[in-house]
Short mmCIF file of C-alpha atoms in Angstrom, two decimals:
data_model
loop_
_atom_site.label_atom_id
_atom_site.label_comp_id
_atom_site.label_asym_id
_atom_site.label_seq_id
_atom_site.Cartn_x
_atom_site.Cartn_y
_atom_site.Cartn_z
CA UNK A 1 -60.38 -42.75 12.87
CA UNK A 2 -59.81 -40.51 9.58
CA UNK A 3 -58.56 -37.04 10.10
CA UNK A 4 -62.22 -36.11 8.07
CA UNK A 5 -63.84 -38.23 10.83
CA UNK A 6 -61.75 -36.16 13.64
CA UNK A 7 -62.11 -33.07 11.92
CA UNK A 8 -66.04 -33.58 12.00
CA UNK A 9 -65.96 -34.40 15.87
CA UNK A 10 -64.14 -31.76 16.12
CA UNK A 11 -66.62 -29.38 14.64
CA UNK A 12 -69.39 -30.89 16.61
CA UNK A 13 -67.74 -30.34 19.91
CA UNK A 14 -66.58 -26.51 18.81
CA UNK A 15 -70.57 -26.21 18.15
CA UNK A 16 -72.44 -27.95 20.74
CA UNK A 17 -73.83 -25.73 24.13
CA UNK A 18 -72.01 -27.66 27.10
CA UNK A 19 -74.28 -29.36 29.83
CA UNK A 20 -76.95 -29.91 27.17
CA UNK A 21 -78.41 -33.10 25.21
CA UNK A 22 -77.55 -33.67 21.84
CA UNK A 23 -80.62 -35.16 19.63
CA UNK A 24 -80.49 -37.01 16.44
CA UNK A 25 -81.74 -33.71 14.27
CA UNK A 26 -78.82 -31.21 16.11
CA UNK A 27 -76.40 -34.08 15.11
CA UNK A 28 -77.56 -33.91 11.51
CA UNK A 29 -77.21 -29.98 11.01
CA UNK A 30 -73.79 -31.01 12.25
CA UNK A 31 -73.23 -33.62 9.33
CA UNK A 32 -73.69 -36.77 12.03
CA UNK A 33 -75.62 -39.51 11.30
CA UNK A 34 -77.44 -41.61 13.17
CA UNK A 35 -74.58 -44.23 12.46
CA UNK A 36 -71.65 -42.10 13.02
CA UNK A 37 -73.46 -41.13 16.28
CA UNK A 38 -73.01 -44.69 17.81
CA UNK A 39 -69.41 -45.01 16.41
CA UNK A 40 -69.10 -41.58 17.96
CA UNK A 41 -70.31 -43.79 21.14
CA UNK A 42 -68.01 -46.53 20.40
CA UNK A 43 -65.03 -44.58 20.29
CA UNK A 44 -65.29 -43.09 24.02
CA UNK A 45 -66.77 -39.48 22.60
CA UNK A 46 -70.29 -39.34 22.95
CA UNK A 47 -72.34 -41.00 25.95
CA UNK A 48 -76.05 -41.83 25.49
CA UNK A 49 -79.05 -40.00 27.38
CA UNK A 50 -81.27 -42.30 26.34
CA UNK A 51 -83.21 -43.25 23.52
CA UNK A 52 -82.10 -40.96 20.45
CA UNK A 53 -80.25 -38.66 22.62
CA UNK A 54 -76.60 -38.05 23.28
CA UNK A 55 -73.95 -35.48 25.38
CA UNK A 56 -70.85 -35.24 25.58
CA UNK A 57 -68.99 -37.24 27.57
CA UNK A 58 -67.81 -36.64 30.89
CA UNK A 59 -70.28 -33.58 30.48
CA UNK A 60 -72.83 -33.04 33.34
CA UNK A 61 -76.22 -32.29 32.34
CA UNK A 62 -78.82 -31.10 34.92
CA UNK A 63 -82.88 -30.69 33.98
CA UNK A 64 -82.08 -27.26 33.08
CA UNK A 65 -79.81 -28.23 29.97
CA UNK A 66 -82.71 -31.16 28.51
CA UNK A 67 -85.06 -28.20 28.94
CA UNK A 68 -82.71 -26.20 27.08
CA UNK A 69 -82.57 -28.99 24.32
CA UNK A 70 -86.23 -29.07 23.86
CA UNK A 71 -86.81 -25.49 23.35
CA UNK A 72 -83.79 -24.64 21.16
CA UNK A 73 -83.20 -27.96 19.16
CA UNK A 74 -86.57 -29.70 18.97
CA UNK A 75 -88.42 -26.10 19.09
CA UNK A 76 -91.33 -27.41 21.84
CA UNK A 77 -93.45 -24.74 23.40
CA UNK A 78 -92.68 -26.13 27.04
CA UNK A 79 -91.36 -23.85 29.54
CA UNK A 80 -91.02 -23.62 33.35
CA UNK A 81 -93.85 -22.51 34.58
CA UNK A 82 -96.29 -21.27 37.32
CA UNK A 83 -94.29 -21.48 40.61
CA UNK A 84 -91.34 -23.17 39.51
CA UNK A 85 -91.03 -20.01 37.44
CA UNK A 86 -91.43 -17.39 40.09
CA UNK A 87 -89.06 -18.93 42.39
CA UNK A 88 -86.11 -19.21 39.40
CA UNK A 89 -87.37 -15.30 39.47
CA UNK A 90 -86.94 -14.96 43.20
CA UNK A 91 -90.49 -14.69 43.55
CA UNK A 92 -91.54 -18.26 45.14
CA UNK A 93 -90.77 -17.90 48.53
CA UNK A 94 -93.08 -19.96 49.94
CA UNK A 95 -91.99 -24.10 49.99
CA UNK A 96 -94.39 -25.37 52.54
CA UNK A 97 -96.17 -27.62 49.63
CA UNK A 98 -92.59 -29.42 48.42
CA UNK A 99 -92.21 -27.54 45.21
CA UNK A 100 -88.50 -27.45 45.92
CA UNK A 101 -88.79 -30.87 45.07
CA UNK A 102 -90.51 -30.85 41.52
CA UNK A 103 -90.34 -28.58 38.91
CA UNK A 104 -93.39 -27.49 36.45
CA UNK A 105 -93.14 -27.45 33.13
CA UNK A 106 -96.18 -25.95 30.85
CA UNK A 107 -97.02 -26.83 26.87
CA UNK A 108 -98.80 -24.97 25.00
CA UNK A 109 -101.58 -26.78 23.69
CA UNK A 110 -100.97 -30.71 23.12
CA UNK A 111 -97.18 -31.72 22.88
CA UNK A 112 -95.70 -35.03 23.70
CA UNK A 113 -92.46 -34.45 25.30
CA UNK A 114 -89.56 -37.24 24.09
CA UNK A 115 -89.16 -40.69 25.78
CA UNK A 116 -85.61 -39.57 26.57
CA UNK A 117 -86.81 -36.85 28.42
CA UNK A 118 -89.39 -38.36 30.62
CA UNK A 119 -87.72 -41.33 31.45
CA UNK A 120 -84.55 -40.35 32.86
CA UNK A 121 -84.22 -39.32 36.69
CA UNK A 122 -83.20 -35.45 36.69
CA UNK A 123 -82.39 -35.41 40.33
CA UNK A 124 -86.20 -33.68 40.69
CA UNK A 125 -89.58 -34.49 40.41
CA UNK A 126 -91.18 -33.13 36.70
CA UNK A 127 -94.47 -32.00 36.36
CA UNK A 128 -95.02 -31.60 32.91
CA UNK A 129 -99.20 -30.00 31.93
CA UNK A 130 -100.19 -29.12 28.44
CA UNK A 131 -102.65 -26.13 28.74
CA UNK A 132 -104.05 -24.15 25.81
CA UNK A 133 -104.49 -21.64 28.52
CA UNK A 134 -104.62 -18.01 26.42
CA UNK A 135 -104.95 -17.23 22.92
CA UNK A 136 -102.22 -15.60 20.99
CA UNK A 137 -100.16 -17.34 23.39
CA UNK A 138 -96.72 -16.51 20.70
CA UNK A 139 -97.35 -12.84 20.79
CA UNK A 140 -97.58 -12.82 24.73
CA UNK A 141 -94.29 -12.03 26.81
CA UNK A 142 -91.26 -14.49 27.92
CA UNK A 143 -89.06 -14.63 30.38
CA UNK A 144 -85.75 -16.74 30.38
CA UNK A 145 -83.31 -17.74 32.84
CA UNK A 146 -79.43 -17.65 32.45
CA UNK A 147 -78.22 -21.54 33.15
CA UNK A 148 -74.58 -22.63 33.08
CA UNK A 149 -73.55 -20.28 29.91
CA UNK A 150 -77.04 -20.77 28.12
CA UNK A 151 -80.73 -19.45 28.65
CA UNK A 152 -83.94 -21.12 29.32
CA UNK A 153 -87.20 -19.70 28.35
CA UNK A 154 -89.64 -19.33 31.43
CA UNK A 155 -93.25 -17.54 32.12
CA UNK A 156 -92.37 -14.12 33.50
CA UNK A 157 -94.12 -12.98 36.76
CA UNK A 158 -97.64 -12.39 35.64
CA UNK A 159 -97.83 -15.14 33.03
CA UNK A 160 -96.90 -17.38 35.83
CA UNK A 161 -99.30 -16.01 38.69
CA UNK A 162 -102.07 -17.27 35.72
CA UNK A 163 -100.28 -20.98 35.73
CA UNK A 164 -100.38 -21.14 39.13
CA UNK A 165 -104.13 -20.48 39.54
CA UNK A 166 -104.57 -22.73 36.64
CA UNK A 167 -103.56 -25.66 38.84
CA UNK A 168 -105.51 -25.03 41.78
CA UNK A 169 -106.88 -28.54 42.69
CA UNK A 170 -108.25 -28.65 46.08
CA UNK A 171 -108.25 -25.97 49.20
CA UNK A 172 -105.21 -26.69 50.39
CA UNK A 173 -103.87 -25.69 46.98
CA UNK A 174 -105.59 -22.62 46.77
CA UNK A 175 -104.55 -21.29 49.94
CA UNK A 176 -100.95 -21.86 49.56
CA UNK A 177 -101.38 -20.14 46.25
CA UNK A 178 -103.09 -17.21 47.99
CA UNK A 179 -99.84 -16.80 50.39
CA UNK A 180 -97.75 -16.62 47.46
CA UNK A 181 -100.23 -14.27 45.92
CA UNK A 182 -99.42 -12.11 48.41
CA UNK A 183 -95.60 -11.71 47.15
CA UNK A 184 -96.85 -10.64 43.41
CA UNK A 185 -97.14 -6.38 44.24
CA UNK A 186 -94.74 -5.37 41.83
CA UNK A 187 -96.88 -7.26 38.63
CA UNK A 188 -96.78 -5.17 35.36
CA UNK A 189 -100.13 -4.05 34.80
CA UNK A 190 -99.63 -3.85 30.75
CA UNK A 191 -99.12 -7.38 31.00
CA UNK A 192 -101.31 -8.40 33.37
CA UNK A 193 -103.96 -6.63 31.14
CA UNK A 194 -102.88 -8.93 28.01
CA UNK A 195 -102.74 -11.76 29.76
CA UNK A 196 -106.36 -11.31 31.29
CA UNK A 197 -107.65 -10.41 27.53
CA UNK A 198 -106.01 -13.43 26.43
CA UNK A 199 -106.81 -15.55 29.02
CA UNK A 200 -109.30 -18.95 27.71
CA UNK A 201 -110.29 -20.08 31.53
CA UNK A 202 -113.36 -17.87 33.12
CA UNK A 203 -111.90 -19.41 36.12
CA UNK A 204 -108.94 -18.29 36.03
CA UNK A 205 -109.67 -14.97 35.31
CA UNK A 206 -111.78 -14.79 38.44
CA UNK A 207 -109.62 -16.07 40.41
CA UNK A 208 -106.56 -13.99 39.33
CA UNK A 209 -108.98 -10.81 40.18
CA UNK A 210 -110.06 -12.01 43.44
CA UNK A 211 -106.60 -12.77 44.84
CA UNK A 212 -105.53 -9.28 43.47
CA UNK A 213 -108.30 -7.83 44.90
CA UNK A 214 -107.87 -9.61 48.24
CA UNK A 215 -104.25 -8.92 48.65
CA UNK A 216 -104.96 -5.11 47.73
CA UNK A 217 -102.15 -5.16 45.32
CA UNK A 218 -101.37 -1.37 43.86
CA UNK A 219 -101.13 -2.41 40.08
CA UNK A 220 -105.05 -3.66 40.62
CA UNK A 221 -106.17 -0.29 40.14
CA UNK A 222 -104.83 0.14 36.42
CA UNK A 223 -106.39 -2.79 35.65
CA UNK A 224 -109.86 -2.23 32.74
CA UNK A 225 -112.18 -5.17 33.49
CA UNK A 226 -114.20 -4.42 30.87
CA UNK A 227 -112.49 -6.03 27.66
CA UNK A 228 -112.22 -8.76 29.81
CA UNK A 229 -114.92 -11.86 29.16
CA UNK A 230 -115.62 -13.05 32.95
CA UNK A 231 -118.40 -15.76 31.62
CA UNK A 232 -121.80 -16.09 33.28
CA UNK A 233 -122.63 -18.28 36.11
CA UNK A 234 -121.24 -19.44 39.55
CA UNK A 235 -118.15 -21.02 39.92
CA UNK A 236 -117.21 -23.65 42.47
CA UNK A 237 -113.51 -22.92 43.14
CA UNK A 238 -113.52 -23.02 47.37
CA UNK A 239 -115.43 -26.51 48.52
CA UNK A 240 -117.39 -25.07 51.88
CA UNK A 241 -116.37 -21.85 51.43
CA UNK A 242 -118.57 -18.17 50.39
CA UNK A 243 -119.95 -16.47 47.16
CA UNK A 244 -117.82 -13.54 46.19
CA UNK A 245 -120.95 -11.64 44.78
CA UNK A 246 -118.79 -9.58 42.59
CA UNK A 247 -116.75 -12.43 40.76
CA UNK A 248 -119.15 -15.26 41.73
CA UNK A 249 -116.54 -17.50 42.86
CA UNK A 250 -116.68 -19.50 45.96
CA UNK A 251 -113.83 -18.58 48.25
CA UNK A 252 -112.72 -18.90 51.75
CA UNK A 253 -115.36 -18.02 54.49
CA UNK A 254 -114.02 -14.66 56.08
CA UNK A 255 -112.95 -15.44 59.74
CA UNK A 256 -115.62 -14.12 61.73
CA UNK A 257 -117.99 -15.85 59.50
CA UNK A 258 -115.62 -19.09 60.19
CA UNK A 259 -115.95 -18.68 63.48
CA UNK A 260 -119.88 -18.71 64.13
#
């Protein structure tokens, strides 16, 4: 190999994040084509991730560093989310459902996420939702999480709370998320205020008030409801369970009810 050629690889290495993948476009702002990428291959320097993605070899890369890749080289929306993002905060404390075992990942609106991506086994389960699930979703708060020397971005606290109620799918679902609900006193107000202004899904909203409401959280009380659009209308969200007359949701029957 030419001392250009090693002086190039040598530049790319200098440049790349370690335990990261490298994609085709990264390689070109480095001056390496798609060509020189497979002699790159060839000569023992670069391994293959999979279709139109490389690292470095002998490097180790985890979920964390392809997430990484997709939010700082390909510029995706996606981010950990919901309760994969509260317990990376500490936050998640309650496993009984297997979420230890699967991470989620949110888009923001529609956004195909690369073959190389969602073929490959990361070791964990990935749950990967595209949700256009508040307006002005690039002026609303982030959160990231410090990774092997680089940063992912992730929905803070209250942002996530809202993910998490987004994917309520059945009772069993909705209680679990009502036990961590209980864990989420120390939410920012301000930002649970955006994020309920901002907030597309009627259901959610309602939702996100009646679990504040029913775990008696502090910050509910500097909450304004009134710039907030609740919809009209009954909502299913509990199968079997009670109208909350206030947020006309159904939820769980209170026990002494249960018990008759």
């Amino acid at each position: 190999m030419s001392s250009h050629k090693i002086s190039k690889v040598n530049q790319m290495l200098q440049n790349l994040v370690p335990g990261t993948v490298l994609t085709p476009a990264w390689l070109a702002d480095q001056g390496v084509s798609k060509d020189l990428a497979r002699r790159y291959v060839a000569s023992g320097w670069l391994e293959r991730v999979g279709r139109g993605a490389y690292m470095r070899t002998g490097d180790s890369v985890d979920w964390q560093g392809a997430v990484h890749t997709l939010q700082s080289q390909l510029g995706l929306t996606v981010h950990v989310a919901g309760l994969s993002a509260l317990q990376l905060k500490g936050l998640g404390h309650y496993l009984s459902m297997g979420e230890q075992d699967s991470i989620l990942l949110f888009s923001d609106g529609s956004e195909r996420l690369p073959t190389w991506f969602t073929v490959k086994d990361w070791g964990v389960e990935i749950v990967h939702r595209c949700a256009h699930l508040f307006d002005s979703s690039g002026n609303l708060p982030w959160a990231s999480v410090e990774h092997k020397g680089f940063r992912i971005r992730v929905s803070p606290p209250e942002r996530a709370a809202f993910e998490m109620l987004y994917c309520i799918a059945d009772n069993a679902a909705f209680d679990h998320t009502r036990t961590v609900f209980e864990g989420l006193g120390s939410l920012r107000p301000q930002e649970v205020q955006k994020l309920l202004e901002a907030c597309r899904s009627v259901r959610v909203k309602r939702l996100f008030l009646w679990m504040a409401k029913d775990c008696a959280h502090p910050w509910l009380k500097y909450i304004d409801p009134d710039p907030v659009d609740l919809g009209s209308g009954k909502r299913v969200v509990y199968e079997g369970g009670e109208l909350d007359g206030e947020l006309l949701i159904t939820v769980p029957r209170r026990k002494e009810d249960a018990d008759v």
